[in-house]
XYZ file of C-alpha atoms in Angstrom:
236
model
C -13.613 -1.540 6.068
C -12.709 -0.241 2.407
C -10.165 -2.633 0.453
C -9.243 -1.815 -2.631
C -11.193 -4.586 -3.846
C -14.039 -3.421 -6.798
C -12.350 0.045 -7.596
C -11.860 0.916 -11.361
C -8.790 2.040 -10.557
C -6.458 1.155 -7.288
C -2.824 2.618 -5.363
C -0.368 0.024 -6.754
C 2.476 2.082 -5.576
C 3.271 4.464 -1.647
C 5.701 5.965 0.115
C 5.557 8.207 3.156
C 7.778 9.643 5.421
C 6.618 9.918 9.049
C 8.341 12.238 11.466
C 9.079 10.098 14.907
C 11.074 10.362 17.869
C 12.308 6.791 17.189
C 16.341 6.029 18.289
C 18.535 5.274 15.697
C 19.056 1.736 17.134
C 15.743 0.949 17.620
C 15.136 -2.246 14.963
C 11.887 -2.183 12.707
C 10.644 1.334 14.074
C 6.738 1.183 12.737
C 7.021 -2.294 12.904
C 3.179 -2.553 14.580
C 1.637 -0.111 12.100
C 3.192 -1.937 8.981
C 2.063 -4.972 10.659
C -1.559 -4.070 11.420
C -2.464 -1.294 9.696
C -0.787 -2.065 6.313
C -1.303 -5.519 6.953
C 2.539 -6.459 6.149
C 3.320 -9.914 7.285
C 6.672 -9.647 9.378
C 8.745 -12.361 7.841
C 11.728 -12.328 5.948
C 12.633 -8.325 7.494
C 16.267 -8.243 6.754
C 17.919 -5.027 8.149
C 21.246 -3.671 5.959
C 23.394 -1.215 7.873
C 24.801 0.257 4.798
C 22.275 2.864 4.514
C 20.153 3.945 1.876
C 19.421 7.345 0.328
C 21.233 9.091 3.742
C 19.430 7.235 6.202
C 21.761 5.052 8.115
C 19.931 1.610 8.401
C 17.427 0.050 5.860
C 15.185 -3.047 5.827
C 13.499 -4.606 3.798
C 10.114 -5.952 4.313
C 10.599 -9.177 1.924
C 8.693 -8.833 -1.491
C 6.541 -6.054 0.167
C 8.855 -3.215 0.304
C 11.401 -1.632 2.246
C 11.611 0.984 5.636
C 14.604 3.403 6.105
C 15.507 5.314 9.241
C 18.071 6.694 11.745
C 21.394 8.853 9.953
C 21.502 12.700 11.481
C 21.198 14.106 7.364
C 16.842 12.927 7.880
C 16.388 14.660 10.960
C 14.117 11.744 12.699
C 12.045 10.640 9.792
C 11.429 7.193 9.030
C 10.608 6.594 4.991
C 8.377 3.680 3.683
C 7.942 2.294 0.331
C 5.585 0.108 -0.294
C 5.031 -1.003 -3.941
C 2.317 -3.400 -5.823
C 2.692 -6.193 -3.615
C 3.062 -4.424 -0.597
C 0.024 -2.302 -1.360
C -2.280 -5.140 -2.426
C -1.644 -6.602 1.466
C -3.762 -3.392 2.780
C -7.365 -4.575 4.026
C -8.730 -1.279 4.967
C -8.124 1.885 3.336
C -10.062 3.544 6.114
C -7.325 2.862 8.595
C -4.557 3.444 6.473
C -6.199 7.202 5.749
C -7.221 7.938 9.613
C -3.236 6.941 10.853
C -1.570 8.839 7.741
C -3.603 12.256 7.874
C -4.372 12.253 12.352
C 0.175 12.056 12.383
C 0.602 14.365 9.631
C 2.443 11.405 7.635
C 3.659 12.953 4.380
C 2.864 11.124 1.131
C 5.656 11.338 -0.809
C 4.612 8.753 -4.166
C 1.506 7.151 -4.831
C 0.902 5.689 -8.315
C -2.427 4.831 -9.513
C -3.229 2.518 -11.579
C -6.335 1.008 -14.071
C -6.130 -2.422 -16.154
C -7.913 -2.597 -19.364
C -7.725 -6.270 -19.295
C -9.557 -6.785 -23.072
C -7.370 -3.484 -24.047
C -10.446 -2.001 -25.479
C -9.983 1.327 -24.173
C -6.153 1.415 -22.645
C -3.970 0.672 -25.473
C -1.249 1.940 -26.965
C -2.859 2.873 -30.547
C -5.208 4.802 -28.362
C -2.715 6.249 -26.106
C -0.656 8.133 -29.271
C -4.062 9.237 -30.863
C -4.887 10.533 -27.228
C -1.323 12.385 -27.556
C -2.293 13.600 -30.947
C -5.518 15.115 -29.780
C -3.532 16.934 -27.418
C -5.751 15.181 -24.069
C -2.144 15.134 -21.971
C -1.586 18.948 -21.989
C -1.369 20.341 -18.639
C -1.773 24.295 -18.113
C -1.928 24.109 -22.294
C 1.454 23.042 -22.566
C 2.259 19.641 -24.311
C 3.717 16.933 -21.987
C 7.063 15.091 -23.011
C 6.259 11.717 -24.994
C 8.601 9.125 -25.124
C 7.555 5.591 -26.683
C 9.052 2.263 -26.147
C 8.389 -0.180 -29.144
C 8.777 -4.035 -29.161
C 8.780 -3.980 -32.705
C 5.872 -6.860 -32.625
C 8.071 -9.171 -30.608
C 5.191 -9.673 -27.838
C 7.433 -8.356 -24.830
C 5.053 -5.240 -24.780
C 4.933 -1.939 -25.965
C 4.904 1.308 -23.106
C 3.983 5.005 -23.611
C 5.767 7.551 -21.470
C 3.651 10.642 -20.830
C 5.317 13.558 -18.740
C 8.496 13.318 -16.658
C 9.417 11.951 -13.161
C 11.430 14.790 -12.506
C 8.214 17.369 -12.513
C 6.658 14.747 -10.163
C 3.450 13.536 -12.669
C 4.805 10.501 -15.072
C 1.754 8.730 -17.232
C 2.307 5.115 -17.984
C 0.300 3.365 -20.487
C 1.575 0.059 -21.356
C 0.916 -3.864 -22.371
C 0.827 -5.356 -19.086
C 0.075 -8.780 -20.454
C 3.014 -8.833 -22.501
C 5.224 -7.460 -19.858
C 4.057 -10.366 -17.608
C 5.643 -13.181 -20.155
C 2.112 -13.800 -22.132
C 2.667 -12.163 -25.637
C -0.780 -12.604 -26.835
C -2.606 -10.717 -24.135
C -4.292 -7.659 -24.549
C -3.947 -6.587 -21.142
C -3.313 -3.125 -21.038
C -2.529 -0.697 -18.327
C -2.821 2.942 -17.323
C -0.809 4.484 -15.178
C -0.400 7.520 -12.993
C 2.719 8.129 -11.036
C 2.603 11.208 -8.318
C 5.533 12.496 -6.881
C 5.925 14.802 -3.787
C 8.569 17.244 -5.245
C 5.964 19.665 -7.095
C 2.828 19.121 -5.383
C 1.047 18.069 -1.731
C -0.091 14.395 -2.316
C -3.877 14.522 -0.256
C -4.214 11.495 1.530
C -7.798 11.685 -0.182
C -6.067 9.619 -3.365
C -5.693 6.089 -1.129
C -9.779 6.161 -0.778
C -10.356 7.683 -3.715
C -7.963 6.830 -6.814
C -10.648 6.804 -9.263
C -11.102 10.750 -8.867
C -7.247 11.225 -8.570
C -6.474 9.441 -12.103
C -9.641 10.729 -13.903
C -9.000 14.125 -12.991
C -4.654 13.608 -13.869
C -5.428 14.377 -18.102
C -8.400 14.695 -20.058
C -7.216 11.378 -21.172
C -8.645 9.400 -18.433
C -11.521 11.212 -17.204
C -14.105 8.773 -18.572
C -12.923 6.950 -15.532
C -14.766 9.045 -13.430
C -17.775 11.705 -12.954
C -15.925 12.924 -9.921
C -12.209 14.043 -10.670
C -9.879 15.582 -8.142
C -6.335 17.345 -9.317
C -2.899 17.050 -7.732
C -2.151 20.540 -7.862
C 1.338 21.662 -8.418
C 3.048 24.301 -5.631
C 4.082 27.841 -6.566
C 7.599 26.790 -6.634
C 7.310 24.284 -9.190
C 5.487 26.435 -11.705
């Protein structure tokens, strides 16, 4: 088994969409993959018939995400987001990969994420310099910056790098802070992939070290080995 357990970095945020021939009225379709593949405990599954981003019905999986499915608009697709809880319940990365790339499951966000938990590296003085020394460009073109200040108040500072809509958003931010301890110097890096302008490999859930080393110049002291998210004709 591979856990994500003694990685620098690790996926602290998926989605998929799977392609099934599942009825509309069937309750908790993937129910026994979430279950024992993603190793989601089924308790506290609430379904909501009010729909949810044109799928008819919606669950959700308690503090470990939520699974969407059935409406004629998603032609027989079931979606699945799983975010940092939901991802920290998965045991074995092996399995996950084997069952999302042998049913053609498409990946459609995985963030990636490394703590700096003395701040020593990942910080946000080093995270503008980084900007200044131009080690966010992509294709030699300088990336959107947007920077959230606390003004010293110890509810954390955040760095925007990139935007969500061109499906690659950078995160680096005082995670310490964020979590109610203003002292902290827990920092965090953060890499958030998006489906809309590239093919998400399902290579990044065993290997997220290569995936966020290889995102910016930035962060490839995090890894020897980096691996790119290229973006599709369409989007350039």
């Amino acid at each position: 088994h591979q856990s994500l357990a003694n990685k620098i970095s690790f996926i602290d945020y998926l989605s998929f969409t799977y392609r099934t021939d599942v009825l509309e009225f069937d309750l908790f379709p993937l129910k026994e993959v979430l279950t024992g593949i993603f190793n989601i405990p089924y308790q506290d599954w609430t379904i909501s018939f009010g729909g949810w981003n044109g799928y008819k019905f919606k669950a959700s999986l308690g503090i470990y995400g939520l699974i969407a499915w059935g409406g004629f608009s998603q032609n027989g697709t079931v979606h699945v987001q799983l975010p940092g809880k939901g991802c920290a319940r998965i045991e074995d990365l092996i399995a996950v990969y084997e069952w999302g790339t042998r049913n053609r499951v498409k990946l459609t966000r995985v963030d990636i994420a490394h703590d700096d938990f003395e701040g020593e590296i990942v910080n946000i003085l080093n995270g503008r310099d980084w900007v200044d020394r131009g080690l966010f460009r992509a294709n030699g073109r300088p990336p959107n910056v947007r920077y959230i200040d606390d003004y010293d108040s110890g509810k954390g500072k955040t760095l925007y790098i990139g935007e969500r809509k061109n499906g690659k958003l950078i995160r680096i931010y005082e995670k310490g802070r964020e979590q109610g301890k203003p002292d902290s110097p827990w920092c965090r890096a953060e890499v958030e992939y998006r489906s809309k302008s590239r093919k998400i490999e399902w290579d990044v859930i065993l290997n997220p070290d290569h995936y966020i080393a290889g995102s910016c110049e930035a962060f490839s002291y995090l890894s020897t080995e980096q691996s790119r998210l290229e973006t599709t004709e369409q989007s350039k």
